[in-house]
Every structure is written in structure tokens, then in C-alpha cells.
């Protein structure tokens, strides 16, 4: 029993010992696990602290970066309460952060620009705000951002101080406005001054013209001619200065009307022909037949450019000639006008410079050739305002070639201009000429369907004229009159159409040329329509009316008195001009009455109508005291309309040749417009164009 108990006790002891050992082992393991977990936690804690520190540092860096940019940042919630404001914002508005955040703080706005919203939703606008340091311009960029913490959206405004730039822009705009208004004032001043100068100048020129018609000694004639020439030079200088100032001020108003290219170019060349022919130069034009006959643009301004380029070409050429060639431009709807000469040419160094105002190649030449150096600057201004360009190719001693390219749309509606030109089907034409212009005439004839041969030597010409069966021979007087006669004679057996090409001054040789066998003639420069008409036999003699460039130099062709004597009312405040107009009218056999202003003219006009002796014509100055010419004309027209009376012819007289003046006069009911100084030929032509007022009124 005792042994049994002892055994049990021993077993229990062993069991207890085993349990204790197991429990000890278990606890040891638990302790080791715990320690590992604590270490892992400690490591995570350390990593989190590091991350936190990094984030804080990144935040600080971002903030200092933003602050360094100087941008002001403010956030507002949906109720406009400020939830955040950076240091720069607090400094700008001069407030502490805690005085702003949590309130509806708003910056006082002095000026506000229009806002724009960018495609990404950013709203951009500028504001001038009041700050303790005065008004500042802030350029704001506003975006809507989500505030995750409070689960709401907020408006974040980031602003940049742009005061310096904005003020600079404003100052610049102000300076530009001032410059523009100064330039406008300068143009106005120039317009007024030039008008004021032109009025007495017109008096001088007109009086000198009248003086020329009296009996003068040769010496006196020389002096009067010098007065007229200087007067015209001064007049064109004033016009150039005025034109240039208008172009500079960007005030050149361009017209858009259909016009014929060949009429424009041929008319321009004719205008300059006397000057060229006086120097023994050939001058001619060619208009490519691939161009529309009629285009839309400002013909007057284009003529001004061509006159200047071709005028220069003649001025700077001593031998050879000048050609004006019109061809299609590089792009559709463009036209290129080329003015070529065989003159002194232009040094490469000077080629850009001469397009600037008052620039000439050299001062010595100026003394020799005259001029002001404004022509090319004006031409370039006009061409550029027409959206075109002007180029120059030249070599000293080898002539110059100016080309102007401008868009000139086809005026398809001008159907009458498109009338078919005569056709020279399969004709063979011999041109005998050594002139530089001959190839242009040849091209015109070829365009009409003929074959052209050009002989430049007398011997070849006489041989060719006598042997081949030509449809026509065209011989140039530049070869000399005896040579011309010989060629015409040589052509008699084989050619029925024997034509001479002469200058206006060579008309005196016509009887001799006819005797030599001439069947027709053309006056240089030749118009393509006349050329073709003479070659087809529609006309045998084509007299071109070459208009002299300098009207004062024109031989007095007008008659001294007219068949119908008109009763003319002259409204003119300037005594000299009034005297000039009266003398001119009296010389022409009319009966002028003078009125010193528009109101006096209106009274006289009304009185004569009521007395049943109405005026046949009113010459109306535009700028007059009391009542100006436009107003007086308007009133006359209104009265006529009331009475149903036939309208009196009213011709405006102005020192300004601008298109808007003309338009105003026509709108006021005037019939024609004359630019002062009044010339006898001009007056006669206008009266003729108006028809015989006596008959028209009847
Ligand atoms: P202007 O002819 O009144 O002097 P422009 O502006 O028309 O003024 O011309 C400026 C200068 O360009 C002229 O003085 C001349 O020296 C030079 N020039 C212009 N056209 C030609 C030309 N066809 N040949 C040679 N030189 C020319």
C-alpha cells in the first residue's frame, strides 16, 4: 500500500515536473516572440517618424518655394470663408493670418478686368486691389479644389503681382495714343499749311499764266516761265509732303473701283511721253493678254506709283528707253507692274535706302536731277497699303527695274471692257526699229495672232521691205526721216499697209511721209487698241492725245473765246483767285459775277432766278467764310427741287484733289470738280463735258 502511494506520489511529482518544464518552455517562447514584435514595432515607428519628417520637410520646401515665387495664395470655401492664406497673401493685404482665416475677408478691388475661363476650367483675370502699399495689379488664376479632410470643394486663388508689367503696358499704350494724336495733329497741321500755301501759290501760277498770254518781250517770257516752273515744283513738293504725311499717319483711303489695266498703263506712259521724247528716249508699255482687262482697285493711287517710277526712270536715263510691263503676279489675282530703264542704275548699297523718305543715291545727283527723295517712300507706302510689295533690281550703269506686285481682283462685271480686240489672223508684220521698246510692240502684235519680224538695221529693212509679201510694215522715225521714207518706198511693191511710227513733234513730216508711200501712222507711245486698229485697217491714222505732264508748258491750244457766252457766278473768297477766275472767264467770252462767300452767292443766284435771268453756271469755291461752298450748293439744289426748276450747273473749285472732297461735292449735288489753280484748258474741257448749259437748261 505504502509502495503504491509512493509510486503515485512519484508519478505525480514527475508529472508536475514535466508540466512545469513545459510551462517554462512555453513562457520562454512567448517572451521571445513578444520581443521580436516589439522590435518590429519599434522599426515601423522609426520608419514612420522618418517619413513624417520627410513629408514635413517636403511641405516646408514646397511652401518656401511658393513663397519664394512671391505668389499669393488664398482658399475660400463655398460660403466664401477663408480657409487658408499664405504668408505672401497676408503681407500683401497687411493682415495677420488669424485675422483672415475663418472670416469672409475680401480684398478691396479698384479695377477689374474681364475674366476668361481656360479649357481646363481655370478662371483667369486681373484685378487692381487696394493694399496698405497702394494699388497693386494682381493676375489671378482660380481653380476649384477638393478638400478631402472636410469633404467639400474650395476655390483656390493664386495671384501674381503684375503691377510693373501692367503699368509698363499702360504707359506704352498711353505713349502710343499720344504719338498717334501727335501724328494726327501733324497731318492736320500739314493739311492746313499746305492748303494755306497752295492758295496764294495758285494765285501766282494763275496770274503768271495770264501774264504769259499778254504781249511780252522774250526776256519777260523767260522770267514768267521761270516763275511758272518754280511754282509747279513747289506745288508738287507740297503735294508730296502732304501725301507722305498721310501715308505715315496710315490715313490713306483706298478706293475700290473697276478700271482697265491697259487704259491706266497706256495713259500713264502717254502722260510721260513728252518728257521722254524731249530727251530722245523711247517709252512704251505692254499689258500681258493673260490678264483680266478690267480689275478692281485704286487706279489713281496706282497711277501715282507708276508715274513716280516711270518718271524716275526717264529722269535717270540718258539713252535708250523706258518700258512699263504688266504681267500676272506670282499668286492668283496678283498683277506685277515692272518699270525698266536703260539708265544710270543704282548702287547695291543704296538700293534699300532709297525707299526711305528724303533719301537719294547721292547729293551731287540731286543737284543735277532735282527731286526731293520722297517719291519712292510714298510709292512704297501706297503699295504696302494695297497689300503689295515693291522690289528693285539694278546694277550701276546697267539700268534699273522696279517691280510692284499687288492683288487686283478681276472685275468680271465690266463686260464692255472685255469687248473682243481685232484679230490679226496669220498676218506677217515687219517692224523696222532699233528702239528698246520695239519688242513690246512686237509682243502686242503677236498676241493678236500675227507673225512679227524685227529689222534693226536700215539695209536689212530696205531689203526685207522690198522682197517679202508683208501684211504690214511698221517703220520707226527714230531711224531718221530719210531712212523712214526709204523703207516706206521700198515696201510699195510688196506691202499695201505701210505705217510710220512718229512722235507728236514729227507731225510736220506727215506730208513728206505720205508722198514717200506711207498709208497710215501711229503716234508714240502707242496704245495697243490703236496699234491693232491701224494694222487691221480699221483706222489709218491713230492720233494719240498725249497729255503734257506740265500743263503750264503746254502750247496754248484752246480758243480765246467761245461760241456761247455764259452767265457765270463765281463764289470765291480769295481776291487773287477771284480776279484770276474772272479774267479767265472774260477772256473766254463769258460774263462772270463775283460773290465773296457762299451766302452772298446764294443770294445773287436766287435774285437772278427770280428776275428770270438765271446763271448758266456756278463756279463754287469750297472753303469760304459765312457759308461754305458745299452748303451753298446743297441749298441751291434744295430750292430747285422745291420749285421744280431745271438745275444750274455747279462746278466745285478746290485746292484739294482728294477723293473724299470730290465725293462730298458730288453728294451735295455739284456736277463737276476742278482742282485749283484753274487752267483755261481744264475749264473749257469741263464746260464741254457738262454740255452746253444754255441748251441743257432750255
Ligand atoms: P526723287 O526722285 O524725288 O529724288 P525718289 O524717292 O523717287 O525721289 O527717288 C530716290 C532716289 O532713288 C533718287 O534720287 C535716285 O537717286 C534713285 N532712283 C530712283 N529711281 C531711279 C532709277 N530709275 N534709276 C536710278 N536711280 C534712281
PDB file of C-alpha atoms in Angstrom, residues 35 55 62 84 134 194 259 269 275 289-290 306 323 333 403 414 435 461 504 533 566 635 640 659 667:
ATOM      1  CA  UNK A  35      10.483  40.776 -28.080  1.00  0.00           C
ATOM      2  CA  UNK A  55       6.826  64.879 -45.592  1.00  0.00           C
ATOM      3  CA  UNK A  62       7.048  73.462 -51.242  1.00  0.00           C
ATOM      4  CA  UNK A  84      -6.128  79.215 -45.960  1.00  0.00           C
ATOM      5  CA  UNK A 134      -1.163 101.443 -52.580  1.00  0.00           C
ATOM      6  CA  UNK A 194      -0.320 123.034 -97.456  1.00  0.00           C
ATOM      7  CA  UNK A 259     -10.605 100.018-114.070  1.00  0.00           C
ATOM      8  CA  UNK A 269       3.004 106.312-120.386  1.00  0.00           C
ATOM      9  CA  UNK A 275       9.270 114.346-121.250  1.00  0.00           C
ATOM     10  CA  UNK A 289      -3.044  89.380-122.653  1.00  0.00           C
ATOM     11  CA  UNK A 290      -3.399  86.701-119.935  1.00  0.00           C
ATOM     12  CA  UNK A 306       3.648 104.260-111.897  1.00  0.00           C
ATOM     13  CA  UNK A 323       9.231 100.292-120.564  1.00  0.00           C
ATOM     14  CA  UNK A 333      -5.257  87.535-108.508  1.00  0.00           C
ATOM     15  CA  UNK A 403       8.545  95.820-109.883  1.00  0.00           C
ATOM     16  CA  UNK A 414     -17.051  95.257-116.628  1.00  0.00           C
ATOM     17  CA  UNK A 435      14.281 101.101-130.207  1.00  0.00           C
ATOM     18  CA  UNK A 461      14.954  96.673-143.515  1.00  0.00           C
ATOM     19  CA  UNK A 504       3.946 114.142-131.763  1.00  0.00           C
ATOM     20  CA  UNK A 533      -6.904  99.164-135.389  1.00  0.00           C
ATOM     21  CA  UNK A 566     -22.342 132.039-120.383  1.00  0.00           C
ATOM     22  CA  UNK A 635     -29.269 124.906-100.554  1.00  0.00           C
ATOM     23  CA  UNK A 640     -34.527 123.943-107.249  1.00  0.00           C
ATOM     24  CA  UNK A 659     -11.250 111.696-103.377  1.00  0.00           C
ATOM     25  CA  UNK A 667     -23.147 114.242-102.782  1.00  0.00           C
TER      26      UNK A 667
END
